[in-house]
Amino acid sequence: MSTWPENRPFAATVSFDFDAEEVWIGENPANAHAPGVLSQGAYGAKVGVPLILEVLAHHEVRATFFVPGKDALRHPESVRSILAAGHEVAHHGHSHTSPTKLTPTEEREELETGLQVLRDLGADVTGYRSPSWEFTPETLDLLQEAGLLYSSNLLDHILPYRHPKHDLIEVPVSWILDDAPHFWFANDTWEKTIRSPREVLDVWLPEIDGIARLGGHVMLTMHPMLSGRPSRLAMLDEVLTHLKQQDAWIATTHEIAEYARASDPIALRRWRGGAA
Ligand code: ZN
């Protein structure tokens, strides 16, 4: 028996980390003065987001966009268009800096400032995804103090769950269903080759089907500057078609977290580390 709403066999969330220019500055502060490098991020705002919103609208799917505060300040019109289309906007740092590189005071400031910027643009922010999917010993305390509902950072499950010592839901992520390991290219190292959409679909669709068989939650993590390229928009279209064909409950991260807080799907399924 399904543990998901509407008796759906599994759940899925389409999420985007709208990093824009800030991720490149986070990678290397010298990039702040490198317009060519930064323009890779600007593509996400100028072209990626509008085209992604079209694909989502076509499928009537609502997504979650995790946005760094500084990128929201650079591209307020992008954030407004995301909100106007009915999508969720959530916290992704203020600058795109891993909390592990910040002092406790800086971490608090990043959290508070980023929250304020997004709220000033009209977002009802209830969740946080760290720029590095990494925590400090203080992070969960800070999220709870800020009154947030969920974190989407850890890679330890295929179902959402309650943090044992905090009033927070974790909505886990994975590298396999992230577009960056497959598509990220940086011209300072040339270490990574760019995969084709077909290769990535060969990785993603069996993983989605595997999670579906286990009644789990599919968390897709994409970046407008990567998945907003034309060939990959067609891939996104194919992934969304597949999720609908498999009868996924497609919900925002906020909705998944709310559902997990009310229903605790791991307990419902009596999860035994693999056998559902
Ligand atoms: Zn990011």
PDB file of C-alpha atoms and ligand atoms in Angstrom, residues 17-19 23 68 92 96 130-131 223, ligand 1:
ATOM      1  CA  ASP A  17      19.740  25.564  -7.171  1.00  0.00           C
ATOM      2  CA  PHE A  18      19.619  28.978  -8.807  1.00  0.00           C
ATOM      3  CA  ASP A  19      23.285  29.752  -8.256  1.00  0.00           C
ATOM      4  CA  VAL A  23      28.585  30.159  -7.219  1.00  0.00           C
ATOM      5  CA  PRO A  68      21.393  32.604  -2.718  1.00  0.00           C
ATOM      6  CA  HIS A  92      20.590  28.694  -0.479  1.00  0.00           C
ATOM      7  CA  HIS A  96      27.429  30.922  -2.175  1.00  0.00           C
ATOM      8  CA  SER A 130      23.441  24.825   2.094  1.00  0.00           C
ATOM      9  CA  PRO A 131      25.670  25.899  -0.824  1.00  0.00           C
ATOM     10  CA  HIS A 223      20.917  24.325 -11.942  1.00  0.00           C
TER      11      HIS A 223
HETATM   12 ZN    ZN B   1      24.475  26.060  -5.243  1.00  0.00          ZN
END
